[in-house]
Short mmCIF file of C-alpha atoms in Angstrom, two decimals:
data_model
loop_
_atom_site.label_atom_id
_atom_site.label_comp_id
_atom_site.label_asym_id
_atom_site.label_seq_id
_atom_site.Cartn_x
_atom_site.Cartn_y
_atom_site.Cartn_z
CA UNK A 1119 -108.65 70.80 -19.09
CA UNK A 1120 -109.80 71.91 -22.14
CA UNK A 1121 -107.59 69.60 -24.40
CA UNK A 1122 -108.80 67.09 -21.98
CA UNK A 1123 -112.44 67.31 -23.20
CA UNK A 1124 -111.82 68.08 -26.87
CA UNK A 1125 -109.62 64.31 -26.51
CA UNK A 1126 -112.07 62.52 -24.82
CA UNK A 1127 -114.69 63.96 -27.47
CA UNK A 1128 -112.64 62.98 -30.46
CA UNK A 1129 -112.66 59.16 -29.26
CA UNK A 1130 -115.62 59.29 -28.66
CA UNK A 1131 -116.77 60.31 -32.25
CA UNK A 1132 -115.12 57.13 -34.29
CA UNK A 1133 -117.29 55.11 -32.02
CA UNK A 1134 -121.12 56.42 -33.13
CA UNK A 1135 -120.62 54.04 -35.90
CA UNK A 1136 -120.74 51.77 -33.70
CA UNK A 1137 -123.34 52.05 -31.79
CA UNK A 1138 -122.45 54.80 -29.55
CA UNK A 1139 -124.40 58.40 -29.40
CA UNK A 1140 -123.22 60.42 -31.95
CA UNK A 1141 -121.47 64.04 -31.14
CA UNK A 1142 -124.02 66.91 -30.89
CA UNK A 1143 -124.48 69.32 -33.82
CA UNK A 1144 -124.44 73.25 -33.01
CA UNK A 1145 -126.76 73.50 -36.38
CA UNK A 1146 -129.64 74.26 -33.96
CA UNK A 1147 -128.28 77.11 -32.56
CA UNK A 1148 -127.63 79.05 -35.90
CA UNK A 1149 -130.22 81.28 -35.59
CA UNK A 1150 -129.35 82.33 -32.41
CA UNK A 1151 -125.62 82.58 -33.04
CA UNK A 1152 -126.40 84.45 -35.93
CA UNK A 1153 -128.52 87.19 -34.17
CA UNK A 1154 -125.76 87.21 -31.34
CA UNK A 1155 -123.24 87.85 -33.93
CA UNK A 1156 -125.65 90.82 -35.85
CA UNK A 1157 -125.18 93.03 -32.50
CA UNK A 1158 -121.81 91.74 -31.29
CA UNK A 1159 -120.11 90.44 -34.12
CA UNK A 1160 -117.77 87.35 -35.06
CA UNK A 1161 -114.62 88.39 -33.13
CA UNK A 1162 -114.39 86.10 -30.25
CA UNK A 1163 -112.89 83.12 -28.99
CA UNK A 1164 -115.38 80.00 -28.97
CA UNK A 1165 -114.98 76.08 -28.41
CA UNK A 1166 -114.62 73.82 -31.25
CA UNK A 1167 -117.76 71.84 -31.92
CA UNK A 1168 -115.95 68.48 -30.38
CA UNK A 1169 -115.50 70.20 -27.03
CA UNK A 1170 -118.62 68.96 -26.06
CA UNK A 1171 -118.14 69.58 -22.20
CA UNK A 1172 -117.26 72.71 -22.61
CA UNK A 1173 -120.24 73.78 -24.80
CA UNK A 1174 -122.86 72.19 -22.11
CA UNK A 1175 -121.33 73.26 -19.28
CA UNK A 1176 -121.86 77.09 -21.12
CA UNK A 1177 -125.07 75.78 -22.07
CA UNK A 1178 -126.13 74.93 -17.90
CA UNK A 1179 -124.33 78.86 -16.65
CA UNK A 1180 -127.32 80.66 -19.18
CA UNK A 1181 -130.49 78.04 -17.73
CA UNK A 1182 -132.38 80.06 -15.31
CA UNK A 1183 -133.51 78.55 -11.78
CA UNK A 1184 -136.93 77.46 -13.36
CA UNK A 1185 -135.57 75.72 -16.82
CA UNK A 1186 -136.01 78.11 -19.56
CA UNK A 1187 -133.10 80.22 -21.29
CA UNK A 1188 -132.75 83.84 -22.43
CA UNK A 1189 -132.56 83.71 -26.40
CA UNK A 1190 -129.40 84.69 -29.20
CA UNK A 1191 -126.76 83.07 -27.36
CA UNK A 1192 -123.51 81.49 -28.79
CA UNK A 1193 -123.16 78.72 -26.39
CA UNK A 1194 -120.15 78.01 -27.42
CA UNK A 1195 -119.09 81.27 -27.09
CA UNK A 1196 -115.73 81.67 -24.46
CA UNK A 1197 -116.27 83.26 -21.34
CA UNK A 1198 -114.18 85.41 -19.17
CA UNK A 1199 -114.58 85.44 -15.56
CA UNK A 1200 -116.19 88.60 -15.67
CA UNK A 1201 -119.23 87.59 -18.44
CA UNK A 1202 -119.41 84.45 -16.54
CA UNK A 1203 -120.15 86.41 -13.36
CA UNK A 1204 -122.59 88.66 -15.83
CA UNK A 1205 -124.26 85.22 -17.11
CA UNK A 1206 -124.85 84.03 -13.21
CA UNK A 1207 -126.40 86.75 -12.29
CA UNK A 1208 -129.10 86.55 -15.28
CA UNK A 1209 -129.57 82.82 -15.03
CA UNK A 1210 -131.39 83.45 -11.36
CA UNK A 1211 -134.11 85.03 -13.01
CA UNK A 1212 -137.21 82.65 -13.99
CA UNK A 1213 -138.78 82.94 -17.72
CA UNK A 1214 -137.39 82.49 -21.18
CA UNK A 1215 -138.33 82.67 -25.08
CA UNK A 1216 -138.85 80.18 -27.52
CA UNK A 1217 -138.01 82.34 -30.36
CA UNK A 1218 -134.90 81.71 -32.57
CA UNK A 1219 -135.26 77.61 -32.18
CA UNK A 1220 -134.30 78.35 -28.61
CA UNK A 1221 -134.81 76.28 -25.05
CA UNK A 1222 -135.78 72.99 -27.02
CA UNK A 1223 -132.53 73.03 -28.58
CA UNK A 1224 -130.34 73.68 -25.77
CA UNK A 1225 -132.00 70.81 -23.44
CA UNK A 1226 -131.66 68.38 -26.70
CA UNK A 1227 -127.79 69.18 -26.41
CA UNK A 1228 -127.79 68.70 -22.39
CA UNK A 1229 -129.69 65.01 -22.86
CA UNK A 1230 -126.69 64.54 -25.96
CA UNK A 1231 -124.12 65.72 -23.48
CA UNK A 1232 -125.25 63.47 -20.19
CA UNK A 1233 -125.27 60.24 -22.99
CA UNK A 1234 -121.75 60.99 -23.87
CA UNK A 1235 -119.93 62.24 -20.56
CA UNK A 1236 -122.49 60.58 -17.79
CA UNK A 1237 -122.09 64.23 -16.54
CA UNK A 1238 -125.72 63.97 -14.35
CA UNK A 1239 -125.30 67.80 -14.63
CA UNK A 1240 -126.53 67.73 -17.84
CA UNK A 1241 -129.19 65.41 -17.44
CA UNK A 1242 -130.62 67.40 -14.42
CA UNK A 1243 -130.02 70.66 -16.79
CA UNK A 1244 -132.43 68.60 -19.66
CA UNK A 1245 -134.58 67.20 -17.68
CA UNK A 1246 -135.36 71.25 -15.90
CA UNK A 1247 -135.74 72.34 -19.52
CA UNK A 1248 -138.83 69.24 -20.36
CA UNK A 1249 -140.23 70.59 -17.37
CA UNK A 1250 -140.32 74.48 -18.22
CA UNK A 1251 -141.58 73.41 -21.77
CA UNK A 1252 -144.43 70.99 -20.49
CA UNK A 1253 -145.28 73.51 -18.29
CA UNK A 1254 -145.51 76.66 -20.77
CA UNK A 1255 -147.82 75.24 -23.00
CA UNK A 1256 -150.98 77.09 -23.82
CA UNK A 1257 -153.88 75.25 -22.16
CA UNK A 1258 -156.39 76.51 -24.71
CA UNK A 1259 -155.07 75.01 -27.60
CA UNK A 1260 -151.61 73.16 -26.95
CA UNK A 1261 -149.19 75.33 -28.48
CA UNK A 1262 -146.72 77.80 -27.02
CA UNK A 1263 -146.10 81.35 -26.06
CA UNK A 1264 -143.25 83.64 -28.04
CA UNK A 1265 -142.02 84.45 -24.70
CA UNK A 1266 -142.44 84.30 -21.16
CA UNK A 1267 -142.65 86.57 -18.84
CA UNK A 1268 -144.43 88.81 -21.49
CA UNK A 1269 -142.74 91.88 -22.00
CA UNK A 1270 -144.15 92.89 -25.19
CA UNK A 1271 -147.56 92.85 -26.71
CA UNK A 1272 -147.27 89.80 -29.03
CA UNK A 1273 -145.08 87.94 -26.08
CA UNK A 1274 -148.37 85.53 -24.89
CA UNK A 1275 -149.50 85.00 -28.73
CA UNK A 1276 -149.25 81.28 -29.91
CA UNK A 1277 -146.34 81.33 -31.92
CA UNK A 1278 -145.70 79.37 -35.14
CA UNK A 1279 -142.97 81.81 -36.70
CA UNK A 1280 -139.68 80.43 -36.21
CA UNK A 1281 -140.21 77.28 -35.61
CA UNK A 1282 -141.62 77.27 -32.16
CA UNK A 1283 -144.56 75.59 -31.77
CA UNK A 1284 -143.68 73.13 -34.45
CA UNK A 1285 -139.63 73.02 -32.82
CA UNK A 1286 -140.94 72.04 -29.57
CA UNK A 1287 -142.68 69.45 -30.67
CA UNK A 1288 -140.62 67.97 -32.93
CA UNK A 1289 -137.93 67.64 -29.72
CA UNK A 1290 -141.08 66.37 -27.83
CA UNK A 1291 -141.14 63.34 -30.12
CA UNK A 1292 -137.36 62.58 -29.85
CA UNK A 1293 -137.75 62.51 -26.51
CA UNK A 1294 -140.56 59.74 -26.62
CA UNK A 1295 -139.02 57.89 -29.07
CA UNK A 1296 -135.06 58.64 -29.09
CA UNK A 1297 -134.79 56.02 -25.61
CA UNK A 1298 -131.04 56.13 -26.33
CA UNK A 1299 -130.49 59.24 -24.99
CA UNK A 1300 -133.01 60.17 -23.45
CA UNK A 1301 -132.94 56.97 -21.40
CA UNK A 1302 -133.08 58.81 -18.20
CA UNK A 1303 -137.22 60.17 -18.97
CA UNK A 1304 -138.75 57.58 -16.67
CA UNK A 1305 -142.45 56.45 -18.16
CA UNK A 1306 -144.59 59.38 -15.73
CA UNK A 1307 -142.84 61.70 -17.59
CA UNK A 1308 -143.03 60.56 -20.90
CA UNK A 1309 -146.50 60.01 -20.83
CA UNK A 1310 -146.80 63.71 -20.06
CA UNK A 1311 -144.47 64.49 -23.22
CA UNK A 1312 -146.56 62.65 -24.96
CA UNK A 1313 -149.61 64.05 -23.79
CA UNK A 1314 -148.72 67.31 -24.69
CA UNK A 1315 -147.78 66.00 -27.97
CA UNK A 1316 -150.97 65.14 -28.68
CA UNK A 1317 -152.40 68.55 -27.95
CA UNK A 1318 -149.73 70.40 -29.68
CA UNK A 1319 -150.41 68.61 -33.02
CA UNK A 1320 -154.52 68.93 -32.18
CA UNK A 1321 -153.34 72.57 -31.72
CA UNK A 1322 -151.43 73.06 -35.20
CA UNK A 1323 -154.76 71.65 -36.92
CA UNK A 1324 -156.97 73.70 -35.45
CA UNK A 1325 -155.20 76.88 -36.40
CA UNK A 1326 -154.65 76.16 -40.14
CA UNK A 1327 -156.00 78.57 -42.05
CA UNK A 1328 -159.35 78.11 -44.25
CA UNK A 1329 -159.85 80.15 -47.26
CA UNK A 1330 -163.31 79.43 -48.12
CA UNK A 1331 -164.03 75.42 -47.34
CA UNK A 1332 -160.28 74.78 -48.21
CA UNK A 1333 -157.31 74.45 -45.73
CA UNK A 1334 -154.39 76.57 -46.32
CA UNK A 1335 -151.63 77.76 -44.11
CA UNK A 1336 -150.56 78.81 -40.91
CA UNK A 1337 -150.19 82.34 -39.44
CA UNK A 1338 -146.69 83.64 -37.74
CA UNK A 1339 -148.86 83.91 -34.47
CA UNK A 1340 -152.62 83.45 -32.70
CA UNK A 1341 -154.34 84.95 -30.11
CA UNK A 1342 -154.13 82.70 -27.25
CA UNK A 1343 -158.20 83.23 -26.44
CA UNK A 1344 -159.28 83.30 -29.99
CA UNK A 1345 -157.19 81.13 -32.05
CA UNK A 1346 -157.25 83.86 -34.46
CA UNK A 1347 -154.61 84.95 -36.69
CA UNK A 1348 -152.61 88.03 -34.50
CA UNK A 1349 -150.36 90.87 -35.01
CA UNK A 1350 -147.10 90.38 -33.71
CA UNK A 1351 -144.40 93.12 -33.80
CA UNK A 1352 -145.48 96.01 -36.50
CA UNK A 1353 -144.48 94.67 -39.68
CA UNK A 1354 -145.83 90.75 -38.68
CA UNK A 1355 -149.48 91.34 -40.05
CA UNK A 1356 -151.84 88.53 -39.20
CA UNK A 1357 -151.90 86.77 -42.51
CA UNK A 1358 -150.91 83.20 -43.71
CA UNK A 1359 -146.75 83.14 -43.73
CA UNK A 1360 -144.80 80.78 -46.19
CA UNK A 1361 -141.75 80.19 -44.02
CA UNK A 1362 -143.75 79.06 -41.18
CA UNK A 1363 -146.33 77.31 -43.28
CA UNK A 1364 -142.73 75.28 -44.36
CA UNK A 1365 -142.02 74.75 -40.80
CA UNK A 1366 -145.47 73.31 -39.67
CA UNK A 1367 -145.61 71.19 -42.62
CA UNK A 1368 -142.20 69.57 -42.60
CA UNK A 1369 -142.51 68.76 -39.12
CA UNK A 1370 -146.01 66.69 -40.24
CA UNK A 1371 -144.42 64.95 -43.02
CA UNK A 1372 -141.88 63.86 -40.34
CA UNK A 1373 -144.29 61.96 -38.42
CA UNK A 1374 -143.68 57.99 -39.23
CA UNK A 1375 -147.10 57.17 -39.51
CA UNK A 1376 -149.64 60.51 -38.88
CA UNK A 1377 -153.36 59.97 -38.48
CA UNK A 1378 -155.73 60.58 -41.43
CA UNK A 1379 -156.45 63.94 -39.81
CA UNK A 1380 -152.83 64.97 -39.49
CA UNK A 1381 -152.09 63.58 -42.90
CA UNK A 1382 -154.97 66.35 -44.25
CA UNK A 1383 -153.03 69.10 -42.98
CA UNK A 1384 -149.67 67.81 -45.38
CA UNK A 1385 -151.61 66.56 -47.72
CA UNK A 1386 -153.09 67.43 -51.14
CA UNK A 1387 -156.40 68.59 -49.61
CA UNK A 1388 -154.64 71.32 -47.85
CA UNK A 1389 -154.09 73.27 -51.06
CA UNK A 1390 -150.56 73.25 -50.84
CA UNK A 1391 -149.51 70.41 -53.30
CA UNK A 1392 -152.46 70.36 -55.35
CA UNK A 1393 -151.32 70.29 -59.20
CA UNK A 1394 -154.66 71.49 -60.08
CA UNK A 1395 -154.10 74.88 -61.83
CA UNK A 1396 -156.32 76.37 -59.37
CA UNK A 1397 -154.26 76.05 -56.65
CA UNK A 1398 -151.03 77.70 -59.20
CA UNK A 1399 -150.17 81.26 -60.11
CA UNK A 1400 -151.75 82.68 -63.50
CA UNK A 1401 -149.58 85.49 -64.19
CA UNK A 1402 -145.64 86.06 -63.21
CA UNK A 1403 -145.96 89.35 -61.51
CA UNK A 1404 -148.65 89.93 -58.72
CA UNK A 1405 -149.47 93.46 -57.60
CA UNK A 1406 -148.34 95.13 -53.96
CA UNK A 1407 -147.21 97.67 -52.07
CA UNK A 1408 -144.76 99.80 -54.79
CA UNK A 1409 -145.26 97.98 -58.19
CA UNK A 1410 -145.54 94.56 -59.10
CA UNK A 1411 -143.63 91.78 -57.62
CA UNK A 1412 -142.15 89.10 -59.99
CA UNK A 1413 -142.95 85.60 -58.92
CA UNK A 1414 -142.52 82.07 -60.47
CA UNK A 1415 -144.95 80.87 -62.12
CA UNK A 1416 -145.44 77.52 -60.01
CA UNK A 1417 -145.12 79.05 -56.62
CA UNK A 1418 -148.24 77.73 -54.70
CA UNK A 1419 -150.95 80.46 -54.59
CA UNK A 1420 -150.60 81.15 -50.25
CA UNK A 1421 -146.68 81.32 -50.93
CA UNK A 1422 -146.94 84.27 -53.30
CA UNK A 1423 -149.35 86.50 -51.53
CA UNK A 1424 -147.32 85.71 -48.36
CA UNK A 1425 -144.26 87.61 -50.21
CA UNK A 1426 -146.19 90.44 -51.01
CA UNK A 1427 -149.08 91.20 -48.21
CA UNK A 1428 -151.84 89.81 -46.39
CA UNK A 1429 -154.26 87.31 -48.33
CA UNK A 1430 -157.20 89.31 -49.53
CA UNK A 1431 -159.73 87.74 -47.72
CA UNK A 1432 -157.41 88.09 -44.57
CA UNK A 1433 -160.25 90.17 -42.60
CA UNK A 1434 -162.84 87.02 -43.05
CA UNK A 1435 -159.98 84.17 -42.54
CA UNK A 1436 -160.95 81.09 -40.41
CA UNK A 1437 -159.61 78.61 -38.30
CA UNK A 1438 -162.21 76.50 -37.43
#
């Protein structure tokens, strides 16, 4: 059976030239491969990318009954009857974390999947995933919890570090626009998609940071009543992060045509393209915990303290 799939996927792939959908990437499942592999290792048997089938059908056994997915997972990881049996029995449980790029990614692959095979299997499985996301957004401000249930402190925070808030949605937008394969959202439920797209990016404004009267960066996480920037697990200190400053603002600059108000938090009044020497590092090394810290000399001002510690003025940062 196997062989089967991995032939039917390999004619299939000549043809995305052509107009049909081309073979999904694992890429977006990196992170969590590479966390599954940090406490398990490399030394197992998996499916090759082309075995598309295969992959999704792993993908559906780790959904649980209300959409979401637990996170580090290979999914295309083999399974023996008895981890299968060990998956089942997790999936009935409700909940699921959008850390590590996960739950958006997997129901992207499922909508990929349904387009290739017509499996409706996968489609249901995508279509149970848009409806856990939609429905764990943060009402306050539009963006969307680490985890849920919470099991740890920083669980309910609104999370930009790893991609989450800014992951989801990006695969919101693809879901509104991409009506090749994800031909089977009928227009109810892409209005809500796109409602909550609309809140989301509200949401990632609203949280950039303000040093003084100038926008700056994002936080790892907020407080879900305050919007403030929020510890998250004891070395995440609630100051501005670069990586996730990266992450918000590539996924603005991949809007087609953003607002003015979206274009201010890419832009060069945000204070993170300015060329003004203001905005750049006067000296090479920057004091911190245990020395100094050599930095380049053109590393944007947020980047730098982001590598060392909190911003100075971290106690008196502002969101609104």
């Amino acid at each position: 059976m196997r062989l089967l799939v991995s032939g039917l996927a390999c004619v299939l792939a000549p043809v995305a030239g052509a107009g049909a959908v081309p073979l999904p990437s694992l890429a977006g499942f990196e992170d969590a491969i590479h966390h599954w592999r940090n406490v398990h290792g490399d030394a197992y048997p998996r499916y090759a990318p082309d075995q598309v089938a295969s992959i999704a059908d792993n993908i559906l056994r780790y959904q649980r009954t209300d959409g979401g997915w637990v996170e580090n997972q290979d999914p295309a990881r083999i399974l023996d009857d008895a981890e299968k049996a060990r998956v089942q029995a997790e999936a009935t449980k409700s909940g699921g974390s959008f850390d590590n790029r996960n739950i958006y990614t997997q129901l992207d692959y499922l909508a990929t999947a349904y387009a290739i095979t017509g499996d409706a299997r996968y489609r249901d499985g995508s279509l149970k995933g848009i409806a856990f996301t939609l429905t764990q957004q943060i009402p306050a401000c539009g963006g969307c919890a680490h985890t849920v249930p919470a099991t740890q402190s920083y669980h309910p925070h609104i999370t930009i570090a790893d991609d989450v808030t800014a992951g989801v949605l990006g695969t919101l937008r693809k879901i509104v626009s991409d009506t090749r394969r994800y031909a089977f959202v009928d227009a109810a439920l892409s209005a809500r998609v796109q409602a909550a797209i609309d809140a989301g990016d509200a949401c990632l404004l609203r949280l950039q940071v303000r040093q003084g009267d100038t926008p700056a960066g994002w936080a790892g996480q907020y407080d879900a009543r305050t919007l403030q920037p929020a510890q998250g697990r004891r070395f995440e200190l609630p100051s501005i992060a670069a990586q996730e400053t990266v992450g918000v603002v590539r996924y603005l600059m991949s809007m087609p045509d953003p607002s003015p108000r979206r274009r201010g938090g890419r832009g060069r009044r945000s204070g993170l393209a300015a060329p003004r020497g203001d905005h750049r590092l006067a000296h090479r090394d920057l004091p911190g915990a245990g020395g100094t810290h050599p930095v380049p000399r053109r590393v944007p001002r947020i980047v730098a303290w982001s590598l060392i510690r909190p911003p100075p003025a971290c106690g008196r940062v502002s969101t609104t």
